[in-house]
mmCIF file of C-alpha atoms and ligand atoms in Angstrom:
data_model
loop_
_atom_site.group_PDB
_atom_site.id
_atom_site.type_symbol
_atom_site.label_atom_id
_atom_site.label_comp_id
_atom_site.label_asym_id
_atom_site.label_seq_id
_atom_site.Cartn_x
_atom_site.Cartn_y
_atom_site.Cartn_z
ATOM 1 C CA MET J 1 86.287 108.267 133.997
ATOM 2 C CA ARG J 2 86.967 104.694 132.884
ATOM 3 C CA THR J 3 88.599 104.333 129.454
ATOM 4 C CA ALA J 4 90.040 101.607 127.268
ATOM 5 C CA VAL J 5 91.909 101.700 123.956
ATOM 6 C CA ALA J 6 91.940 98.890 121.396
ATOM 7 C CA GLN J 7 93.547 98.558 117.981
ATOM 8 C CA ALA J 8 92.288 96.375 115.133
ATOM 9 C CA CYS J 9 93.427 95.825 111.552
ATOM 10 C CA ALA J 10 91.269 95.918 108.442
ATOM 11 C CA ASN J 11 90.776 92.625 106.670
ATOM 12 C CA VAL J 12 90.240 91.768 103.040
ATOM 13 C CA ALA J 13 87.763 89.058 102.118
ATOM 14 C CA LEU J 14 89.069 86.348 99.793
ATOM 15 C CA VAL J 15 85.653 84.659 99.797
ATOM 16 C CA LYS J 16 83.215 87.481 100.317
ATOM 17 C CA TYR J 17 80.257 88.407 102.481
ATOM 18 C CA TRP J 18 77.587 89.882 100.210
ATOM 19 C CA GLY J 19 73.956 89.901 101.374
ATOM 20 C CA LYS J 20 72.235 89.336 104.701
ATOM 21 C CA ARG J 21 69.774 86.867 106.146
ATOM 22 C CA ASP J 22 69.022 89.355 108.960
ATOM 23 C CA PRO J 23 69.909 93.044 108.535
ATOM 24 C CA ARG J 24 69.335 93.983 112.178
ATOM 25 C CA LEU J 25 71.975 91.591 113.535
ATOM 26 C CA ASN J 26 74.087 91.624 110.358
ATOM 27 C CA LEU J 27 73.600 87.893 109.882
ATOM 28 C CA PRO J 28 75.099 87.021 106.503
ATOM 29 C CA ALA J 29 73.410 85.127 103.681
ATOM 30 C CA VAL J 30 76.694 83.225 103.187
ATOM 31 C CA GLY J 31 79.894 82.450 105.089
ATOM 32 C CA SER J 32 83.089 84.361 104.210
ATOM 33 C CA LEU J 33 86.835 84.109 104.639
ATOM 34 C CA SER J 34 89.488 86.832 104.919
ATOM 35 C CA VAL J 35 93.037 87.821 105.659
ATOM 36 C CA THR J 36 93.751 90.523 108.238
ATOM 37 C CA LEU J 37 96.089 93.323 107.004
ATOM 38 C CA ALA J 38 98.885 94.435 109.333
ATOM 39 C CA ASP J 39 99.347 98.030 108.144
ATOM 40 C CA LEU J 40 95.742 99.240 107.902
ATOM 41 C CA THR J 41 94.718 99.885 111.493
ATOM 42 C CA ALA J 42 92.026 101.671 113.451
ATOM 43 C CA THR J 43 92.458 102.657 117.083
ATOM 44 C CA ALA J 44 89.421 103.278 119.268
ATOM 45 C CA ARG J 45 89.330 104.968 122.643
ATOM 46 C CA VAL J 46 86.114 104.325 124.523
ATOM 47 C CA ALA J 47 85.193 106.281 127.647
ATOM 48 C CA ALA J 48 82.357 105.804 130.090
ATOM 49 C CA SER J 49 80.594 108.866 131.335
ATOM 50 C CA ASP J 50 78.100 108.934 134.190
ATOM 51 C CA THR J 51 76.184 111.822 132.707
ATOM 52 C CA ASP J 52 73.081 111.262 130.634
ATOM 53 C CA SER J 53 74.581 112.984 127.601
ATOM 54 C CA PRO J 54 74.253 111.052 124.330
ATOM 55 C CA PRO J 55 77.183 108.909 123.202
ATOM 56 C CA VAL J 56 79.746 110.817 121.204
ATOM 57 C CA PHE J 57 81.560 109.541 118.118
ATOM 58 C CA THR J 58 84.581 111.397 116.779
ATOM 59 C CA GLN J 59 86.778 110.232 113.929
ATOM 60 C CA ASP J 60 90.285 111.568 113.450
ATOM 61 C CA GLY J 61 89.446 114.358 115.902
ATOM 62 C CA ARG J 62 86.255 115.518 114.158
ATOM 63 C CA PRO J 63 82.709 114.844 115.398
ATOM 64 C CA VAL J 64 80.790 112.428 113.170
ATOM 65 C CA ASP J 65 77.107 113.051 112.439
ATOM 66 C CA GLY J 66 74.313 111.569 110.324
ATOM 67 C CA ILE J 67 73.771 107.850 109.777
ATOM 68 C CA ALA J 68 77.349 106.896 110.747
ATOM 69 C CA ALA J 69 76.897 108.555 114.155
ATOM 70 C CA ALA J 70 73.480 106.965 114.688
ATOM 71 C CA GLN J 71 74.869 103.517 113.835
ATOM 72 C CA MET J 72 77.809 103.898 116.182
ATOM 73 C CA SER J 73 75.659 105.206 118.984
ATOM 74 C CA SER J 74 73.177 102.335 118.778
ATOM 75 C CA PHE J 75 76.127 99.920 118.668
ATOM 76 C CA LEU J 76 77.601 101.394 121.861
ATOM 77 C CA ASP J 77 74.165 101.269 123.503
ATOM 78 C CA GLU J 78 73.812 97.610 122.505
ATOM 79 C CA ILE J 79 77.140 96.731 124.158
ATOM 80 C CA GLY J 80 76.108 98.688 127.261
ATOM 81 C CA ARG J 81 72.812 96.756 127.372
ATOM 82 C CA ARG J 82 74.517 93.368 127.043
ATOM 83 C CA ALA J 83 76.859 94.252 129.908
ATOM 84 C CA ARG J 84 74.039 95.776 132.012
ATOM 85 C CA PHE J 85 76.242 98.820 132.167
ATOM 86 C CA ALA J 86 74.725 101.833 133.874
ATOM 87 C CA GLY J 87 76.702 104.657 132.187
ATOM 88 C CA ARG J 88 76.889 105.836 128.580
ATOM 89 C CA LEU J 89 79.748 105.071 126.237
ATOM 90 C CA ALA J 90 81.534 107.435 123.853
ATOM 91 C CA THR J 91 84.267 106.692 121.338
ATOM 92 C CA ALA J 92 87.071 108.496 119.525
ATOM 93 C CA VAL J 93 88.402 106.582 116.528
ATOM 94 C CA GLU J 94 91.503 107.099 114.440
ATOM 95 C CA ALA J 95 92.316 105.220 111.252
ATOM 96 C CA ASN J 96 95.681 105.287 109.487
ATOM 97 C CA PHE J 97 94.082 104.894 106.015
ATOM 98 C CA PRO J 98 91.178 106.394 104.003
ATOM 99 C CA VAL J 99 87.792 105.670 105.577
ATOM 100 C CA GLY J 100 84.685 104.650 103.607
ATOM 101 C CA ALA J 101 86.632 104.072 100.408
ATOM 102 C CA GLY J 102 86.411 100.289 100.106
ATOM 103 C CA LEU J 103 89.367 99.488 102.354
ATOM 104 C CA ALA J 104 87.328 97.712 105.046
ATOM 105 C CA SER J 105 87.638 100.641 107.441
ATOM 106 C CA SER J 106 84.348 99.641 109.078
ATOM 107 C CA ALA J 107 85.816 96.211 109.892
ATOM 108 C CA ALA J 108 88.796 97.734 111.710
ATOM 109 C CA ILE J 109 86.766 100.501 113.361
ATOM 110 C CA TYR J 110 83.883 98.368 114.667
ATOM 111 C CA CYS J 111 86.219 95.617 115.830
ATOM 112 C CA ALA J 112 88.361 98.101 117.801
ATOM 113 C CA VAL J 113 85.289 99.861 119.237
ATOM 114 C CA ALA J 114 83.672 96.536 120.212
ATOM 115 C CA SER J 115 86.774 95.506 122.146
ATOM 116 C CA ALA J 116 87.344 98.820 123.925
ATOM 117 C CA ALA J 117 83.626 99.254 124.715
ATOM 118 C CA ALA J 118 83.303 95.683 126.025
ATOM 119 C CA SER J 119 86.334 96.319 128.233
ATOM 120 C CA VAL J 120 84.909 99.545 129.689
ATOM 121 C CA ALA J 121 81.446 98.025 130.149
ATOM 122 C CA GLY J 122 82.957 95.041 131.988
ATOM 123 C CA LEU J 123 81.905 92.295 129.539
ATOM 124 C CA ARG J 124 83.863 89.045 129.719
ATOM 125 C CA VAL J 125 83.471 86.916 126.607
ATOM 126 C CA SER J 126 85.377 84.477 124.423
ATOM 127 C CA ARG J 127 87.098 85.852 121.316
ATOM 128 C CA GLY J 128 84.440 84.097 119.219
ATOM 129 C CA GLU J 129 81.687 85.852 121.180
ATOM 130 C CA LEU J 130 83.510 89.154 120.776
ATOM 131 C CA SER J 131 83.469 88.592 117.010
ATOM 132 C CA GLY J 132 79.675 88.151 117.235
ATOM 133 C CA ILE J 133 79.436 91.505 119.029
ATOM 134 C CA ALA J 134 81.682 93.254 116.484
ATOM 135 C CA ARG J 135 79.511 91.755 113.698
ATOM 136 C CA VAL J 136 76.494 93.724 114.906
ATOM 137 C CA GLY J 137 78.435 96.953 114.195
ATOM 138 C CA SER J 138 79.627 95.908 110.737
ATOM 139 C CA GLY J 139 79.504 92.370 109.375
ATOM 140 C CA SER J 140 83.112 92.203 108.225
ATOM 141 C CA ALA J 141 84.313 93.379 111.670
ATOM 142 C CA ALA J 142 83.608 89.853 112.968
ATOM 143 C CA ARG J 143 86.697 88.646 111.078
ATOM 144 C CA SER J 144 89.125 91.344 112.319
ATOM 145 C CA VAL J 145 89.044 89.881 115.839
ATOM 146 C CA PHE J 146 91.492 87.252 114.593
ATOM 147 C CA GLY J 147 94.896 87.630 112.982
ATOM 148 C CA GLY J 148 96.002 85.906 109.783
ATOM 149 C CA PHE J 149 93.257 84.002 107.982
ATOM 150 C CA ALA J 150 89.781 83.830 109.531
ATOM 151 C CA GLU J 151 86.422 82.418 108.532
ATOM 152 C CA TRP J 152 83.068 83.881 109.562
ATOM 153 C CA SER J 153 80.257 81.316 109.552
ATOM 154 C CA ARG J 154 76.831 82.052 108.165
ATOM 155 C CA GLY J 155 75.219 80.215 111.094
ATOM 156 C CA ASP J 156 71.593 79.071 111.216
ATOM 157 C CA ARG J 157 70.282 80.408 114.509
ATOM 158 C CA ASP J 158 67.987 83.428 114.586
ATOM 159 C CA ASP J 159 69.856 85.019 117.499
ATOM 160 C CA GLY J 160 73.167 84.902 115.566
ATOM 161 C CA SER J 161 75.041 83.061 118.314
ATOM 162 C CA ASP J 162 76.536 80.677 115.720
ATOM 163 C CA SER J 163 77.398 83.410 113.221
ATOM 164 C CA ILE J 164 80.876 84.183 114.515
ATOM 165 C CA ALA J 165 84.420 84.075 113.179
ATOM 166 C CA ARG J 166 87.151 81.582 113.937
ATOM 167 C CA PRO J 167 90.865 81.589 113.147
ATOM 168 C CA LEU J 168 92.148 79.351 110.345
ATOM 169 C CA LEU J 169 95.859 80.208 110.253
ATOM 170 C CA GLU J 170 97.810 82.745 112.293
ATOM 171 C CA GLU J 171 99.613 85.616 110.595
ATOM 172 C CA HIS J 172 103.126 84.182 111.082
ATOM 173 C CA GLU J 173 102.168 80.746 109.742
ATOM 174 C CA TRP J 174 102.289 81.675 106.055
ATOM 175 C CA ASP J 175 104.780 84.077 104.438
ATOM 176 C CA LEU J 176 102.378 85.982 102.212
ATOM 177 C CA ALA J 177 102.091 89.663 101.391
ATOM 178 C CA VAL J 178 99.384 92.003 100.120
ATOM 179 C CA ALA J 179 99.879 95.090 97.941
ATOM 180 C CA VAL J 180 96.986 97.547 98.083
ATOM 181 C CA ALA J 181 96.655 99.806 95.039
ATOM 182 C CA ILE J 182 94.771 102.933 96.069
ATOM 183 C CA VAL J 183 92.883 104.334 93.127
ATOM 184 C CA SER J 184 90.686 106.875 94.908
ATOM 185 C CA GLU J 185 90.596 108.271 98.437
ATOM 186 C CA ALA J 186 87.043 109.569 97.989
ATOM 187 C CA ARG J 187 84.160 108.159 99.983
ATOM 188 C CA LYS J 188 82.260 105.598 97.923
ATOM 189 C CA GLU J 189 78.909 106.660 96.530
ATOM 190 C CA ILE J 190 77.017 103.660 97.844
ATOM 191 C CA ALA J 191 77.822 102.032 101.198
ATOM 192 C CA SER J 192 78.307 98.274 101.149
ATOM 193 C CA ARG J 193 75.380 97.698 103.495
ATOM 194 C CA ASP J 194 73.011 99.506 101.091
ATOM 195 C CA ALA J 195 74.578 98.012 97.974
ATOM 196 C CA MET J 196 74.338 94.413 99.128
ATOM 197 C CA GLU J 197 70.681 94.843 100.031
ATOM 198 C CA HIS J 198 69.884 96.452 96.689
ATOM 199 C CA VAL J 199 71.805 93.763 94.780
ATOM 200 C CA ALA J 200 70.173 90.886 96.697
ATOM 201 C CA ARG J 201 66.761 92.371 95.894
ATOM 202 C CA SER J 202 67.246 93.268 92.247
ATOM 203 C CA SER J 203 70.078 91.269 90.665
ATOM 204 C CA PRO J 204 69.084 88.183 88.649
ATOM 205 C CA LEU J 205 72.622 86.847 89.273
ATOM 206 C CA TYR J 206 72.349 86.945 93.065
ATOM 207 C CA ARG J 207 70.988 83.374 93.338
ATOM 208 C CA GLY J 208 74.050 82.071 91.472
ATOM 209 C CA TRP J 209 76.272 83.908 93.950
ATOM 210 C CA ILE J 210 74.655 82.162 96.915
ATOM 211 C CA ASP J 211 74.806 78.750 95.232
ATOM 212 C CA ALA J 212 78.567 78.923 94.514
ATOM 213 C CA GLN J 213 79.706 80.108 97.938
ATOM 214 C CA GLU J 214 79.949 76.827 99.894
ATOM 215 C CA GLU J 215 82.255 75.308 97.306
ATOM 216 C CA ASP J 216 84.494 78.414 97.284
ATOM 217 C CA LEU J 217 84.703 78.317 101.074
ATOM 218 C CA ALA J 218 85.621 74.621 101.152
ATOM 219 C CA ASN J 219 88.270 75.064 98.443
ATOM 220 C CA ALA J 220 89.727 78.192 100.055
ATOM 221 C CA ARG J 221 89.908 76.477 103.464
ATOM 222 C CA ARG J 222 91.805 73.579 101.860
ATOM 223 C CA ALA J 223 94.147 75.901 99.936
ATOM 224 C CA ILE J 224 95.007 77.734 103.169
ATOM 225 C CA ALA J 225 95.633 74.491 105.051
ATOM 226 C CA GLU J 226 97.958 73.375 102.224
ATOM 227 C CA ARG J 227 99.556 76.845 101.831
ATOM 228 C CA ASP J 228 98.614 76.727 98.138
ATOM 229 C CA LEU J 229 98.771 80.366 96.964
ATOM 230 C CA ASP J 230 97.841 79.654 93.338
ATOM 231 C CA ARG J 231 94.724 77.731 94.324
ATOM 232 C CA LEU J 232 93.689 80.324 96.927
ATOM 233 C CA GLY J 233 94.362 83.194 94.524
ATOM 234 C CA GLU J 234 92.276 81.641 91.744
ATOM 235 C CA ILE J 235 89.348 81.187 94.122
ATOM 236 C CA ALA J 236 89.697 84.761 95.432
ATOM 237 C CA GLU J 237 89.698 86.285 91.931
ATOM 238 C CA GLU J 238 86.723 84.219 90.779
ATOM 239 C CA ASN J 239 84.771 84.958 93.950
ATOM 240 C CA CYS J 240 85.502 88.696 93.655
ATOM 241 C CA LEU J 241 84.468 88.897 90.004
ATOM 242 C CA ARG J 242 81.309 86.904 90.736
ATOM 243 C CA MET J 243 80.378 89.361 93.498
ATOM 244 C CA HIS J 244 80.942 92.328 91.185
ATOM 245 C CA ALA J 245 78.936 90.548 88.458
ATOM 246 C CA THR J 246 75.925 90.477 90.813
ATOM 247 C CA CYS J 247 76.392 94.246 91.217
ATOM 248 C CA LEU J 248 76.604 94.912 87.487
ATOM 249 C CA ALA J 249 73.382 92.978 86.902
ATOM 250 C CA ALA J 250 71.448 94.846 89.619
ATOM 251 C CA ARG J 251 68.731 97.314 88.610
ATOM 252 C CA PRO J 252 70.022 100.029 88.587
ATOM 253 C CA PRO J 253 73.566 98.627 88.323
ATOM 254 C CA VAL J 254 76.257 99.185 90.930
ATOM 255 C CA LEU J 255 79.737 99.747 89.483
ATOM 256 C CA TYR J 256 82.619 100.082 91.941
ATOM 257 C CA PHE J 257 85.431 99.853 89.383
ATOM 258 C CA ARG J 258 87.230 102.917 88.020
ATOM 259 C CA THR J 259 89.372 102.967 84.886
ATOM 260 C CA ALA J 260 92.480 102.435 87.037
ATOM 261 C CA THR J 261 90.808 99.464 88.793
ATOM 262 C CA VAL J 262 90.517 97.671 85.456
ATOM 263 C CA ALA J 263 94.069 98.684 84.473
ATOM 264 C CA ALA J 264 95.357 97.234 87.772
ATOM 265 C CA ILE J 265 93.513 93.956 87.090
ATOM 266 C CA GLU J 266 95.254 93.794 83.714
ATOM 267 C CA ALA J 267 98.622 94.514 85.353
ATOM 268 C CA VAL J 268 98.072 91.571 87.736
ATOM 269 C CA TRP J 269 97.218 89.268 84.835
ATOM 270 C CA GLU J 270 100.344 90.462 83.016
ATOM 271 C CA LEU J 271 102.458 89.598 86.085
ATOM 272 C CA ARG J 272 100.944 86.115 86.011
ATOM 273 C CA ARG J 273 101.737 85.708 82.318
ATOM 274 C CA ARG J 274 105.339 86.429 83.304
ATOM 275 C CA GLY J 275 105.176 83.536 85.804
ATOM 276 C CA LEU J 276 104.628 85.457 89.034
ATOM 277 C CA SER J 277 101.943 84.298 91.488
ATOM 278 C CA ALA J 278 99.852 87.419 92.092
ATOM 279 C CA TYR J 279 96.068 87.486 92.496
ATOM 280 C CA PHE J 280 93.693 90.398 93.002
ATOM 281 C CA THR J 281 90.548 90.961 94.977
ATOM 282 C CA ILE J 282 88.322 94.062 95.167
ATOM 283 C CA ASP J 283 85.701 94.918 97.778
ATOM 284 C CA ALA J 284 82.894 97.469 97.629
ATOM 285 C CA GLY J 285 85.146 100.203 96.253
ATOM 286 C CA PRO J 286 87.704 100.821 93.491
ATOM 287 C CA GLN J 287 90.894 99.717 95.336
ATOM 288 C CA VAL J 288 92.750 96.599 94.175
ATOM 289 C CA LYS J 289 94.341 94.314 96.766
ATOM 290 C CA VAL J 290 96.896 91.853 95.450
ATOM 291 C CA LEU J 291 97.956 88.697 97.235
ATOM 292 C CA CYS J 292 101.464 87.404 96.508
ATOM 293 C CA ARG J 293 104.534 85.776 98.046
ATOM 294 C CA ARG J 294 106.601 88.006 100.286
ATOM 295 C CA GLU J 295 109.636 87.837 97.997
ATOM 296 C CA SER J 296 107.518 89.131 95.057
ATOM 297 C CA LEU J 297 106.006 92.062 96.961
ATOM 298 C CA ALA J 298 108.430 94.714 95.653
ATOM 299 C CA THR J 299 107.858 93.623 92.021
ATOM 300 C CA VAL J 300 104.075 93.552 92.478
ATOM 301 C CA ALA J 301 104.023 96.944 94.235
ATOM 302 C CA ALA J 302 106.171 98.486 91.473
ATOM 303 C CA ALA J 303 103.921 97.067 88.727
ATOM 304 C CA LEU J 304 100.804 98.436 90.448
ATOM 305 C CA GLY J 305 102.484 101.785 91.119
ATOM 306 C CA ALA J 306 103.175 102.140 87.384
ATOM 307 C CA VAL J 307 99.491 101.764 86.467
ATOM 308 C CA PRO J 308 98.042 105.126 85.343
ATOM 309 C CA GLY J 309 95.519 106.337 87.929
ATOM 310 C CA VAL J 310 96.974 104.393 90.867
ATOM 311 C CA LEU J 311 97.629 107.083 93.504
ATOM 312 C CA ARG J 312 99.825 104.998 95.796
ATOM 313 C CA VAL J 313 100.486 101.443 96.851
ATOM 314 C CA VAL J 314 100.446 100.228 100.458
ATOM 315 C CA SER J 315 102.592 97.152 100.985
ATOM 316 C CA THR J 316 101.476 94.978 103.847
ATOM 317 C CA ARG J 317 101.250 91.433 105.136
ATOM 318 C CA PRO J 318 98.889 89.275 107.191
ATOM 319 C CA GLY J 319 98.415 91.073 110.497
ATOM 320 C CA PRO J 320 97.427 90.359 114.090
ATOM 321 C CA GLY J 321 93.994 90.143 115.648
ATOM 322 C CA VAL J 322 92.550 92.915 117.798
ATOM 323 C CA ARG J 323 94.668 93.959 120.776
ATOM 324 C CA MET J 324 94.268 96.148 123.811
ATOM 325 C CA ILE J 325 96.538 99.172 124.139
ATOM 326 C CA GLU J 326 95.006 100.391 127.381
ATOM 327 C CA GLY J 327 92.612 98.642 129.753
ATOM 328 C CA GLU J 328 91.786 95.013 130.432
ATOM 329 C CA ALA J 329 91.019 92.702 127.497
ATOM 330 C CA PRO J 330 87.337 91.706 127.475
ATOM 331 C CA TRP J 331 88.146 88.216 126.203
ATOM 332 C CA ARG J 332 89.013 85.283 128.439
HETATM 333 O O1 PMV C 401 81.004 94.832 106.670
HETATM 334 P P1 PMV C 401 80.440 95.641 105.575
HETATM 335 O O2 PMV C 401 78.997 95.963 105.798
HETATM 336 O O3 PMV C 401 81.254 96.878 105.289
HETATM 337 O O4 PMV C 401 80.483 94.758 104.212
HETATM 338 C C1 PMV C 401 81.672 94.319 103.620
HETATM 339 C C2 PMV C 401 81.426 93.803 102.252
HETATM 340 C C3 PMV C 401 82.653 93.425 101.428
HETATM 341 O O5 PMV C 401 83.784 94.159 101.872
HETATM 342 C C4 PMV C 401 82.409 93.784 99.971
HETATM 343 C C5 PMV C 401 82.953 91.943 101.472
HETATM 344 C C6 PMV C 401 83.565 91.412 102.737
HETATM 345 O O6 PMV C 401 83.380 90.210 102.991
HETATM 346 O O7 PMV C 401 84.257 92.133 103.468
#
């Protein structure tokens, strides 16, 4: 039986993806920009079987069922179809961090599965094209193909061929760090794909979100090129709070913050008042990710660790793009 193993890191969006122009292909309503995180990884083993049995999806050794299994199985089928692959594909995934809790596990998982499945199915694509394939599994997975800082374009085409990610700056090109304050390990109540659809449909603030995005992207791109942490951090915080504002204004509202999330935000602002460059961002969950210089990481991690309700802090840095552990890379 042919197998391949790939490993991908989660990424955290500094300018976020929130809303779709096409839900089937996960084509985003806006472009987004992220940093890949070295210490939050998912490893996917994909095997081809000649039997007609349905594709299998296990996570951390346990079979997955329900919507998550259906999504993964149609994703594997889609890769098989693109490659004109005769067999069926099955995957076993392991993540080294809590899944479904707002830590971009779907980005790491779908990126790793896309790479291992493409390898087994015999696809040969560019890294950009691979990001377009990963995107169909989970939008944010498009960005985990690349290390360091990456931008995923909205694109205009209906087939999504121009809605792919590209690298902006490799992980070793800027000495930054990220502290992740974990506030809850529970699965979130509303998945990001459902929440963004609900918010786009019902939030009166959603239009304002769309209108501000291009400027945030342009400013963030420039800040990265100039290695300007304070500028990038300000944009990331504003963009994050604007995204959560669209959620709060939805009917009914979507609130991802917990008490400790707000306390961690205040701790970051207190660090800034003391002259330290630290900036937060929060995705569709309660965890707080803080961007800072590498030499300030220990201080930032200690400040977050002291916040009541913070369970633990993961200290990490910009990480690499997806890599093969076993099998031939599907990218040229
Ligand atoms: O890729 P999804 O469907 O899990 O959506 C991710 C949405 C956010 O994490 C909130 C923002 C982003 O750009 O990653």
